[in-house]
Short mmCIF file of C-alpha atoms and ligand atoms in Angstrom, two decimals:
data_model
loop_
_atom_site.label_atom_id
_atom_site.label_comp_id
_atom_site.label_asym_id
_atom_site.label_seq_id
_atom_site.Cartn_x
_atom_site.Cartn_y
_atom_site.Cartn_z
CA UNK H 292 41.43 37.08 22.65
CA UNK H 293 38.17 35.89 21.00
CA UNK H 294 37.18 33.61 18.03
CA UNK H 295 34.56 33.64 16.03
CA UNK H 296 33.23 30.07 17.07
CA UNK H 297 31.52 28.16 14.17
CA UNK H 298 27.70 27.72 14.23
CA UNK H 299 26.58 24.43 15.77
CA UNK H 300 28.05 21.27 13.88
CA UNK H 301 29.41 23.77 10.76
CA UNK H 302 33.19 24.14 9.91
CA UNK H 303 35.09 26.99 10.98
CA UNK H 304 36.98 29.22 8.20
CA UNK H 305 39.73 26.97 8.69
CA UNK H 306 37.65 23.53 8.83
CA UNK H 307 36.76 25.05 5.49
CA UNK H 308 39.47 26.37 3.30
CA UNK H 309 40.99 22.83 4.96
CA UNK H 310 38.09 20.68 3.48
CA UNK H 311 38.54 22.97 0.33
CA UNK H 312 42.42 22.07 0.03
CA UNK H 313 41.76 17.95 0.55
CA UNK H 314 38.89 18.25 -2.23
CA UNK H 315 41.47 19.90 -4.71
CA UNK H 316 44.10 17.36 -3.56
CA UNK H 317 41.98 13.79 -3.82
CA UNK H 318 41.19 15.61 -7.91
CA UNK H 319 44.89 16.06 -8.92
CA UNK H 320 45.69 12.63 -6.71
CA UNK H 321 48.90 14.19 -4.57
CA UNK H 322 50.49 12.09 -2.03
CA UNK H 323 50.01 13.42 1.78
CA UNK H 324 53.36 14.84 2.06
CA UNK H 325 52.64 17.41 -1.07
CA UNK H 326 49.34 17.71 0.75
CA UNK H 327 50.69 18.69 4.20
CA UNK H 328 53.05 21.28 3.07
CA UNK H 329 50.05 22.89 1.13
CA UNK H 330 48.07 22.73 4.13
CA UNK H 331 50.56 24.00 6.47
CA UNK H 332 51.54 27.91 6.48
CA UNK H 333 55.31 28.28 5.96
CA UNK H 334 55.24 31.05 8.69
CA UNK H 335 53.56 32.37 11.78
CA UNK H 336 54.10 35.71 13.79
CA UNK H 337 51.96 36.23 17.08
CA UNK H 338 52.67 39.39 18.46
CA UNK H 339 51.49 41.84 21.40
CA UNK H 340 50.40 45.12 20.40
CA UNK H 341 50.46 47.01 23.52
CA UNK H 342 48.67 50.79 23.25
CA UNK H 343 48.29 54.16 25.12
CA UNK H 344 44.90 55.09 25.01
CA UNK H 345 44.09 58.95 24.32
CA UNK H 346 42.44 58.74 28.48
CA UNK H 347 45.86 57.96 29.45
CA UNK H 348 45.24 54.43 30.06
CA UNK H 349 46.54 51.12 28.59
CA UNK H 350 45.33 47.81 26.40
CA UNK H 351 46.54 45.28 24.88
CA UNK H 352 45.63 43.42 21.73
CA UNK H 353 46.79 40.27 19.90
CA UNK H 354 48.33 40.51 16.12
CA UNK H 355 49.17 38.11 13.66
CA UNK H 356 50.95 37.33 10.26
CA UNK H 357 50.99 34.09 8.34
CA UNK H 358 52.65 33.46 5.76
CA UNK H 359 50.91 30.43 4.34
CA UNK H 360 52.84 30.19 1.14
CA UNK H 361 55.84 32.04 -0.45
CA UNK H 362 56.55 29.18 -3.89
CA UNK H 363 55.14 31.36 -6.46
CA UNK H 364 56.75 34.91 -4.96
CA UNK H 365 56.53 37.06 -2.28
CA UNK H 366 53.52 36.80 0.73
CA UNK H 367 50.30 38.65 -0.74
CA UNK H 368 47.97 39.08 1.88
CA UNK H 369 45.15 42.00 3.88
CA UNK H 370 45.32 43.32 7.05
CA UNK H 371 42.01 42.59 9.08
CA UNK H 372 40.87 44.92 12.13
CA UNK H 373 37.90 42.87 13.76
CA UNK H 374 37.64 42.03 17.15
CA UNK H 375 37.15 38.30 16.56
CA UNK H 376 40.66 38.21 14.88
CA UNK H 377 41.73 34.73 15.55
CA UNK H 378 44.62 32.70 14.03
CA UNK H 379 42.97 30.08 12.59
CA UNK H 380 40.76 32.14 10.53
CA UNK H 381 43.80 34.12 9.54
CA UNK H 382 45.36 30.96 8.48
CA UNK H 383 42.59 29.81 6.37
CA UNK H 384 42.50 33.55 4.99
CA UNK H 385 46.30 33.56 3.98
CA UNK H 386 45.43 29.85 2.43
CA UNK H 387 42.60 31.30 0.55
CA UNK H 388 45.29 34.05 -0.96
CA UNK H 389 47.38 31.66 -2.28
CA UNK H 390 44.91 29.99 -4.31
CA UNK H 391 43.30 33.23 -5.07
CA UNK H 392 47.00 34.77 -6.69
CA UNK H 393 47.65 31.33 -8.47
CA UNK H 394 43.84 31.69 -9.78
CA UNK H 395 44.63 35.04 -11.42
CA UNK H 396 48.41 33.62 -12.01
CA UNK H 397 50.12 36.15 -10.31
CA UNK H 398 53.98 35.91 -9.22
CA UNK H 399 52.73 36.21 -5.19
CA UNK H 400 52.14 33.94 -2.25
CA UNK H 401 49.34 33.79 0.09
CA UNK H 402 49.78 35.84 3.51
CA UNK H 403 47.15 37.20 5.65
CA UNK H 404 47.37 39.42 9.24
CA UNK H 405 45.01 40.53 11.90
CA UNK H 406 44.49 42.11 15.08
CA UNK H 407 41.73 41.79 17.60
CA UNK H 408 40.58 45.01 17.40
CA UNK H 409 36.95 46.76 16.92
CA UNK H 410 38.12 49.78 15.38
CA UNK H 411 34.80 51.65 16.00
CA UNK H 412 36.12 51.80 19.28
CA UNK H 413 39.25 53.92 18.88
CA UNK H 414 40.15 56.99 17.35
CA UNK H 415 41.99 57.47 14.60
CA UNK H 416 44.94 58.85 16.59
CA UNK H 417 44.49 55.66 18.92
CA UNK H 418 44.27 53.05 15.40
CA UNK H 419 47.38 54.92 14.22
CA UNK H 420 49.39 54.01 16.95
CA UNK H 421 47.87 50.61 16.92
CA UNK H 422 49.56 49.91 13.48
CA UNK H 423 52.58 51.33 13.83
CA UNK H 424 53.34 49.16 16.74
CA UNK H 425 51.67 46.30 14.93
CA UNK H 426 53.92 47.07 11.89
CA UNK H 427 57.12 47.45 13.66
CA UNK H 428 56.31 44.26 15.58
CA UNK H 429 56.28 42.43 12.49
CA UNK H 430 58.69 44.37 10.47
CA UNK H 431 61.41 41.30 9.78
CA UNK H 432 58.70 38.93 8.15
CA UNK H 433 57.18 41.65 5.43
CA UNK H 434 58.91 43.63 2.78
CA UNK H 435 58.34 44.29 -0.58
CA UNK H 436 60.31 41.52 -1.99
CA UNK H 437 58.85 39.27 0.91
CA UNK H 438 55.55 40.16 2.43
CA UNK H 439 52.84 42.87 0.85
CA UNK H 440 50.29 44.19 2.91
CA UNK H 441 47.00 45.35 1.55
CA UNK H 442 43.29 46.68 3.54
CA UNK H 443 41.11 43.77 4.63
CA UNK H 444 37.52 44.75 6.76
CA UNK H 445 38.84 47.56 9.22
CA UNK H 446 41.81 49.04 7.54
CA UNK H 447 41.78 51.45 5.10
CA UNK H 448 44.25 53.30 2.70
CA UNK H 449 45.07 55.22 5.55
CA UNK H 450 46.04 52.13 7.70
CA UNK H 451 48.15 51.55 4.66
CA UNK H 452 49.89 54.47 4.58
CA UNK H 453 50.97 54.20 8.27
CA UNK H 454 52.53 50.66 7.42
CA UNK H 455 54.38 52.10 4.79
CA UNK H 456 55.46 54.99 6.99
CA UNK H 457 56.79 53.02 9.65
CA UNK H 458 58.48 50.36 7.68
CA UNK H 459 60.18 53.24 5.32
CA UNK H 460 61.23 55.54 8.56
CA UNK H 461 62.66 52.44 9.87
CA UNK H 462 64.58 51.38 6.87
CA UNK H 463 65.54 55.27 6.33
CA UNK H 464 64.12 55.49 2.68
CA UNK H 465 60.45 55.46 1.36
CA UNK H 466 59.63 52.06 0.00
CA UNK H 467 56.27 52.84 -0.98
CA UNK H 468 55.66 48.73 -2.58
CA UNK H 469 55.50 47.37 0.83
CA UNK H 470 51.96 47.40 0.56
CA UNK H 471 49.09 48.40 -1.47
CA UNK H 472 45.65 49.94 -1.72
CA UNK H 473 47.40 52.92 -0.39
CA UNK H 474 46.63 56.47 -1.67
CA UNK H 475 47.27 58.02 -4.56
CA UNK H 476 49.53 60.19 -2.74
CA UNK H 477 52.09 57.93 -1.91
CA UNK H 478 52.35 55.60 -4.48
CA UNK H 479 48.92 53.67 -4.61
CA UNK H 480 47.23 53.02 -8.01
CA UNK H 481 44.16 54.45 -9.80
CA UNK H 482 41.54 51.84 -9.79
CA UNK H 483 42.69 49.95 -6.66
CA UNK H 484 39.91 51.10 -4.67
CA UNK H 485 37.25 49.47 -6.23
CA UNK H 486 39.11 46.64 -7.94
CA UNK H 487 37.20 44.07 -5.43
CA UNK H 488 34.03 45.31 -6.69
CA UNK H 489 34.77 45.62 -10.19
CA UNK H 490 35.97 42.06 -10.12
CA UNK H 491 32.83 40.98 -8.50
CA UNK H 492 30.84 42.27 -11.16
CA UNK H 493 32.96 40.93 -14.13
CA UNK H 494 32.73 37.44 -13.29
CA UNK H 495 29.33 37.71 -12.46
CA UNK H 496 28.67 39.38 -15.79
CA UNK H 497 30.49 36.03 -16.89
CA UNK H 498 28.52 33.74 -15.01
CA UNK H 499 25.49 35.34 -16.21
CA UNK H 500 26.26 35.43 -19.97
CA UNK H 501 27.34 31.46 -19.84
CA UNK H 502 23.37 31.07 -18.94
CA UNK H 503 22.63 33.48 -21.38
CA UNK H 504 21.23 36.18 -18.92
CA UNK H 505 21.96 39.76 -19.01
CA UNK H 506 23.19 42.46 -16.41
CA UNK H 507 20.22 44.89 -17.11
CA UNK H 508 17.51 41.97 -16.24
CA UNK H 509 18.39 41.27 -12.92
CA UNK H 510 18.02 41.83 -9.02
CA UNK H 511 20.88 42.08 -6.24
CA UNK H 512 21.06 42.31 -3.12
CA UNK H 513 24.85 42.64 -1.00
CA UNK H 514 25.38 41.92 2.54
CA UNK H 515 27.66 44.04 3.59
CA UNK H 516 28.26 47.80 2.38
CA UNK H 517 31.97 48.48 3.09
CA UNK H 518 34.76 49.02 0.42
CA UNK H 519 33.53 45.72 -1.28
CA UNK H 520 29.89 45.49 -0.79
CA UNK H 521 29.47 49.34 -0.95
CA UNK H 522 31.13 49.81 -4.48
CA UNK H 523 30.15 46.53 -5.94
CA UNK H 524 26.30 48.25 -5.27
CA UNK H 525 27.50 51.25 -7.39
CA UNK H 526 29.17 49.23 -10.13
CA UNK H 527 26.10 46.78 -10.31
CA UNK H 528 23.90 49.76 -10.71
CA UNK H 529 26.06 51.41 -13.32
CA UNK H 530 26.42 48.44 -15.35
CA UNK H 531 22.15 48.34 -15.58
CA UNK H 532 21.69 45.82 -12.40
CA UNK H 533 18.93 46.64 -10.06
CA UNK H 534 20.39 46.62 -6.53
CA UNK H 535 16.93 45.98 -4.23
CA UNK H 536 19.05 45.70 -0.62
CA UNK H 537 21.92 46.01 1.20
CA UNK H 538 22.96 45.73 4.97
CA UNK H 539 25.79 46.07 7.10
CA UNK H 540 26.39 45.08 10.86
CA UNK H 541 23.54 47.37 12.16
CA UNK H 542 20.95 45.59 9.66
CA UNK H 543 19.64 45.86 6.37
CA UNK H 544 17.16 47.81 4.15
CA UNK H 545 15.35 46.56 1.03
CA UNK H 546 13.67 48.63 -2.01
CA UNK H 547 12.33 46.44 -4.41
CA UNK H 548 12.33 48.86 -7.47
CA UNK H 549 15.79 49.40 -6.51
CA UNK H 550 17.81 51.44 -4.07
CA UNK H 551 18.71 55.29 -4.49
CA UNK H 552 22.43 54.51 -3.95
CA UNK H 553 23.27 58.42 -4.16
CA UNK H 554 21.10 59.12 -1.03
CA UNK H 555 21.83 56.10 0.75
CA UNK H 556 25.75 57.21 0.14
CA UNK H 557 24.27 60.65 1.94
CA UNK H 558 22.75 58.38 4.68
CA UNK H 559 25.83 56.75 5.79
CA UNK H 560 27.93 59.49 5.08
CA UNK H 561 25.91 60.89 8.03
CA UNK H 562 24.69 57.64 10.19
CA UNK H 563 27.61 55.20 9.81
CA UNK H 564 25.32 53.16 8.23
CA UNK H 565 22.61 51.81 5.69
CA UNK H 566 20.06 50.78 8.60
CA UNK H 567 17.34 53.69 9.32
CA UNK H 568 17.63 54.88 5.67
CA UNK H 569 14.11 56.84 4.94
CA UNK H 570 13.71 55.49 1.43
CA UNK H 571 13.51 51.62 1.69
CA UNK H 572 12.12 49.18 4.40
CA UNK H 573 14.34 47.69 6.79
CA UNK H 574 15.18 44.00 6.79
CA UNK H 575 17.39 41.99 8.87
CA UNK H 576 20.45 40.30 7.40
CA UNK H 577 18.70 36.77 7.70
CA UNK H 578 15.82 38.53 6.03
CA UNK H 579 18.28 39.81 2.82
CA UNK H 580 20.22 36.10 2.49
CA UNK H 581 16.83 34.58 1.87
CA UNK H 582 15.08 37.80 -0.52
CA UNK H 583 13.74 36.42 -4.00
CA UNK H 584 16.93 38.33 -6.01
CA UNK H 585 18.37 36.52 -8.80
CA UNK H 586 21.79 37.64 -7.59
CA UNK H 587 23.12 37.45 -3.70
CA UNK H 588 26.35 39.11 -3.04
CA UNK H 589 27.65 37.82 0.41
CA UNK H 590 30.54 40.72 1.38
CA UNK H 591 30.62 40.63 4.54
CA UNK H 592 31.96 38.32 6.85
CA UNK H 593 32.82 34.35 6.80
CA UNK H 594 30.41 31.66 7.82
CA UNK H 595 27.46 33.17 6.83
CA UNK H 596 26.04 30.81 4.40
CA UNK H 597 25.37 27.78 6.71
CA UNK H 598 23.46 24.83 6.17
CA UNK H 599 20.61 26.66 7.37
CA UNK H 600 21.02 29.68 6.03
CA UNK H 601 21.88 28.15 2.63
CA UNK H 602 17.77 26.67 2.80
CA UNK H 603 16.40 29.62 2.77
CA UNK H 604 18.82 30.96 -0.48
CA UNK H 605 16.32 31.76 -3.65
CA UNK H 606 18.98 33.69 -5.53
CA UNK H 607 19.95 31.45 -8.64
CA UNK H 608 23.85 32.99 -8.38
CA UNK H 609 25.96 33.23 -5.37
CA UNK H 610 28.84 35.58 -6.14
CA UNK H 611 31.44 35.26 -2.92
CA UNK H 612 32.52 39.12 -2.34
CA UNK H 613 33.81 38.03 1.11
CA UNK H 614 36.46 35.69 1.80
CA UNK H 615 34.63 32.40 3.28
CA UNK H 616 31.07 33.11 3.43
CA UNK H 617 30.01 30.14 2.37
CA UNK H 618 31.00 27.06 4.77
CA UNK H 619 31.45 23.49 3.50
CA UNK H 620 28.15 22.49 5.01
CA UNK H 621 25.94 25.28 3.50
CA UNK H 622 27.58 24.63 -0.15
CA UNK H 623 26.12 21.31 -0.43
CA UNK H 624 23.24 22.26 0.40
CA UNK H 625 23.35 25.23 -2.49
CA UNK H 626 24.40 22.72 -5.03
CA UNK H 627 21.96 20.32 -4.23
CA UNK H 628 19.51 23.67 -4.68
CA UNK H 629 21.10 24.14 -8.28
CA UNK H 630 22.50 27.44 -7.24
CA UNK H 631 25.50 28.76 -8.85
CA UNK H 632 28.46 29.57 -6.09
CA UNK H 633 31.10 31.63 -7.99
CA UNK H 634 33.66 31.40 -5.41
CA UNK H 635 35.87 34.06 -3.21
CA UNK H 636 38.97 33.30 -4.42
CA UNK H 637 37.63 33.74 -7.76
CA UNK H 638 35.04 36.95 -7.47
CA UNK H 639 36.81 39.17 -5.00
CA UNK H 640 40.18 38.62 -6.92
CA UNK H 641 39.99 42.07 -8.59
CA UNK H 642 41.58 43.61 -5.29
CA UNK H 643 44.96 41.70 -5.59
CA UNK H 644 45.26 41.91 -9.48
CA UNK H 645 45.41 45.63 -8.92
CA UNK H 646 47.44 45.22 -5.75
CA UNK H 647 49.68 43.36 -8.26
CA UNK H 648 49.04 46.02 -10.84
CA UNK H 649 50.18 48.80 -7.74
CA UNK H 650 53.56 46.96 -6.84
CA UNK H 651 54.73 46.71 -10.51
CA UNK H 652 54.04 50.35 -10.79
CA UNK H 653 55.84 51.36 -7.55
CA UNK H 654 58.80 49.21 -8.52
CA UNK H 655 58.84 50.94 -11.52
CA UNK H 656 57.96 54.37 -10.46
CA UNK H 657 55.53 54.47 -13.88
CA UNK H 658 52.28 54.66 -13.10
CA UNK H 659 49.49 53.57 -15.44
CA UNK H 660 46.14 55.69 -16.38
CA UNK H 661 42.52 54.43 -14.99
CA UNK H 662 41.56 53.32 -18.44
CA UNK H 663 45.02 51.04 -18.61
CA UNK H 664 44.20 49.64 -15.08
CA UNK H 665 40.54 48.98 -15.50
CA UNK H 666 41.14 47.33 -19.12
CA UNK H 667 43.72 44.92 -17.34
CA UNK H 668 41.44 44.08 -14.46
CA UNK H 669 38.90 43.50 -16.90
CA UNK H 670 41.25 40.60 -19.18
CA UNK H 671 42.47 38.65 -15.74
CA UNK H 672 39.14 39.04 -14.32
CA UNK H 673 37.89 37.16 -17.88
CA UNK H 674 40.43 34.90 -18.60
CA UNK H 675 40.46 33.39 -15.01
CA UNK H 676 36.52 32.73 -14.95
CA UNK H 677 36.64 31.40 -18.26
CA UNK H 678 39.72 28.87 -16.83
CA UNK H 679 37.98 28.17 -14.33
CA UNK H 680 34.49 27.37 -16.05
CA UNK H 681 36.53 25.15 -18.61
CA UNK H 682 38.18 23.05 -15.83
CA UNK H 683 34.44 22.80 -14.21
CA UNK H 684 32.59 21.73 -17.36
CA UNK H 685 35.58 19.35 -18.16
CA UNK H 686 35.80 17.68 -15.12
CA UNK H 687 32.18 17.80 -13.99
CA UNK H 688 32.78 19.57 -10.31
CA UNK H 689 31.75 22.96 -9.30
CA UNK H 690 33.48 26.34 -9.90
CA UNK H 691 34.92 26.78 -6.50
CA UNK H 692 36.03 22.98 -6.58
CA UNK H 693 37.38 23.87 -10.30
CA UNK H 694 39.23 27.53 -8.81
CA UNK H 695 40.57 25.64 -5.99
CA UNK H 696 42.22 22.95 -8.07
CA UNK H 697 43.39 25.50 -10.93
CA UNK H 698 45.14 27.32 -7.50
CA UNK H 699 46.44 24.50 -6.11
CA UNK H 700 47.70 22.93 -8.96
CA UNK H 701 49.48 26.42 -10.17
CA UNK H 702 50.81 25.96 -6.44
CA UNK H 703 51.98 22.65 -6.21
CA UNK H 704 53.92 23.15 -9.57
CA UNK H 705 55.86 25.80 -8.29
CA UNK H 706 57.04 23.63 -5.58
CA UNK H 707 57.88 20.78 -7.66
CA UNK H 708 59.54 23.09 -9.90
CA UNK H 709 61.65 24.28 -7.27
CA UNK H 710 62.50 21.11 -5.62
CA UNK H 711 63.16 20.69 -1.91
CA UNK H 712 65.64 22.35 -0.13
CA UNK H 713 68.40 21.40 1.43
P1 LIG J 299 34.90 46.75 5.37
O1 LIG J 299 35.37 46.80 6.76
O2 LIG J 299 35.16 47.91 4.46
O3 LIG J 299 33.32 46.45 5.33
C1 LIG J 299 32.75 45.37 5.99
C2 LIG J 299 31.23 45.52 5.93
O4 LIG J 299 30.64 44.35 6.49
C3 LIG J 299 30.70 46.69 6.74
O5 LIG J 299 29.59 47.25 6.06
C4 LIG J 299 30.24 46.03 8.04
O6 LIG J 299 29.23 46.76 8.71
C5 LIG J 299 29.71 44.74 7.50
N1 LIG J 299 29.62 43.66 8.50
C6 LIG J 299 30.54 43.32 9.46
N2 LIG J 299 30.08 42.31 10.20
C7 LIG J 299 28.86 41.97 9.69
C8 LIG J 299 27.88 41.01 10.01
N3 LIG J 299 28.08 40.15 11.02
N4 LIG J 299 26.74 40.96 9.27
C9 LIG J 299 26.53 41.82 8.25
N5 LIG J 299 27.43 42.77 7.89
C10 LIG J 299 28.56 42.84 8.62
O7 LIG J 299 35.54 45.41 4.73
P2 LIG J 299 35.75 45.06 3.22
O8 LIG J 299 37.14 45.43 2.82
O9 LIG J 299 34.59 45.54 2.42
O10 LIG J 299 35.76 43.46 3.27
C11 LIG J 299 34.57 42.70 3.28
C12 LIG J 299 34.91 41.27 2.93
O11 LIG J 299 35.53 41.23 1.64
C13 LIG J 299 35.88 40.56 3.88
O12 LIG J 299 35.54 39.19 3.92
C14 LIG J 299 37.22 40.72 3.18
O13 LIG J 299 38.15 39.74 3.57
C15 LIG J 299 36.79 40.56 1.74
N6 LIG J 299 37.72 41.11 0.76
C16 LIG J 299 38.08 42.41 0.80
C17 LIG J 299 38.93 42.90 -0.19
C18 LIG J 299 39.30 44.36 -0.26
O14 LIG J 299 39.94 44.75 -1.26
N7 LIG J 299 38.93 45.19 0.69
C19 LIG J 299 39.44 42.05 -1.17
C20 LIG J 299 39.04 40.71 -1.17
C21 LIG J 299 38.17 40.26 -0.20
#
């Protein structure tokens, strides 16, 4: 099993969503007990997830689920494929949800799972048989009353599918709202797909109008060009943005005119990725974090906005695709820069308000047309920005400081609400 160790004297993803929590907590003055149990995931699963390679041979990998809090409804929460899979980053990644569905005010709980896998390794045959034993090893935490599943980086909707498979064969009836950001085919929802990215670029359309900027007059650039980074490029184009670079894990590519997203699509239809495309330079993903855009769009992976890194930032806006790029360290330094964060659990909230949008449709076997979906997405996506920016410009602290203690707060209500049991 290996972690993703922190960079020299920076938090890890825990560290930070930790820091995060005690931030929101010294604001809204709550005694240490409230604080531990909001710090403290209700529940854990560690499993093995043994499998039969297609050679004939045998590995195993290590899973997870936690379950970090269940007040406000059922655990809401990705499944992440990455061979650094730890549980301490999917602890602070399950915390994260749970602020992130209280943000949006939706009737979930934060949950988040992983397994220490590089899928690029395995074949699909291999990956399917990966998460079905990875499913049925956790099968008596999740459910669609109790724990809902969704892709994180290295799942898909296909991955999705399989979970649902399993868990319905296994209960002897399809139960297609035990997860979401599965296909159309079995239950998933128009719109899902891109919700991430759409979200990204409505509350960066937000941030930009509060400093009276517009869409068509500036320059992005997106680390990271999977389901979040990938269609957030399109959508930013489409809505009059000029994307001038993008990168992935191989490295990056830069166009300063902006990038021919139709051929790059081409490119890593064919390649696997954006690196070696003919019709841009290539840059490395240091290189793209410190480009003179107005707009940076970390979606990627945590920790990449360090201290250092965070010095060489000339973007004025920061818009968090990924969960935890930014660590406690390299946000000072960004707001001592004057540069706008607009945090994760805020901009890449458009994936679980339609994963919320998908599990009220599959509970009511009704399902809603793209315009419906997209118009919805679009109100949330507005109405939680503009919460948050009130709470910031009231109180004087930053948006993520402002998101964390509107999510927190929407938290910690629920619980006193409730009252302790027994
Ligand atoms: P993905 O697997 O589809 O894509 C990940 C991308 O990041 C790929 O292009 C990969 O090459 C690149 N990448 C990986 N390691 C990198 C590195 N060290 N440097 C640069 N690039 C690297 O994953 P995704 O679903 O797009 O998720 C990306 C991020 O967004 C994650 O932090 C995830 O938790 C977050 N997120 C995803 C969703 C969703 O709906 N998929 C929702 C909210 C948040």
């Amino acid at each position: 099993m290996s972690t993703r160790p922190a960079p020299a004297g920076e938090a890890s993803a825990l560290e930070t969503a930790q820091s995060q929590l005690a931030t929101a907590v010294a604001h809204l003055g709550y005694d240490d007990g409230l604080h531990q149990m909001l710090a403290t995931p209700r529940r854990e699963i560690q499993v093995a997830v043994p499998l039969h390679r297609d050679d004939g041979s045998r590995v195993l990998f290590q899973g997870y689920r936690v379950q970090h809090n269940v007040s406000r409804g059922p655990g809401k929460g990705g499944l992440r494929f990455h061979p650094s899979v730890h549980v301490d980053e999917v602890r602070a990644l399950a915390m994260w949800m749970t602020w992130k569905c209280g943000i949006v005010d939706l009737p979930f709980g934060g949950a988040k799972g992983g397994v220490g896998i590089d899928p690029a390794d395995y074949t699909p045959g291999e990956l399917e048989r990966v998460t079905r034993r990875y499913t049925s090893e956790i099968m008596p935490l999740i459910g669609p009353d109790t724990d809902i599943m969704a892709p994180d980086m290295g799942t898909d909707d296909r991955t999705m599918a399989w979970v649902m498979d399993t868990y319905s064969v296994n209960r002897g009836y399809t139960i297609p709202a035990v997860v979401t950001g599965k296909p159309l085919a079995v239950g998933g929802s128009l719109g899902r797909g891109t919700a991430t990215s759409a979200g990204i670029v409505h509350v960066t359309a937000a941030a930009l109008k509060e400093a009276d900027a517009q869409m068509s007059d500036v320059s992005v650039a997106i680390q990271g060009f999977g389901k979040v980074g990938g269609n957030a490029a399109t959508i930013f184009a489409e809505r009059g943005a000029r994307v001038v670079a993008v990168s992935d894990q191989y490295g990056g590519i830069r166009a300063d005119d902006g990038l021919d997203l139709d051929r790059l699509a081409d490119h890593v239809a064919e390649t696997g990725s954006v690196a070696g495309f003919a019709d841009a330079d290539p840059i490395s993903n240091a290189e793209l974090i410190a480009l003179d855009v107005d707009v940076l769009v970390p979606a990627a992976v945590e920790g990449v906005l360090t201290a250092e890194s965070s010095r060489t930032v000339r973007a004025r806006w920061v818009v968090e695709g990924a969960n935890g790029p930014t660590t406690t360290a390299g946000d000072a330094v960004l707001a001592e820069r004057g540069v706008t964060v607009v945090p994760d659990v805020l901009a890449n909230a458009g994936g679980v308000v339609v994963s919320y949008f998908e599990w009220v449709q599959a509970n009511q076997t009704y399902w809603w047309s793209a315009q419906e979906i997209a118009e919805k997405l679009a109100r949330r996506m507005a109405s939680a920005y503009a919460d948050v920016s009130a709470l910031a410009r009231r109180d004087g602290v930053s948006l993520r400081d402002a998101a964390t203690i509107i999510g927190v707060r929407r938290t910690a209500e629920a619980h006193e609400i409730r009252g302790l049991y027994p």
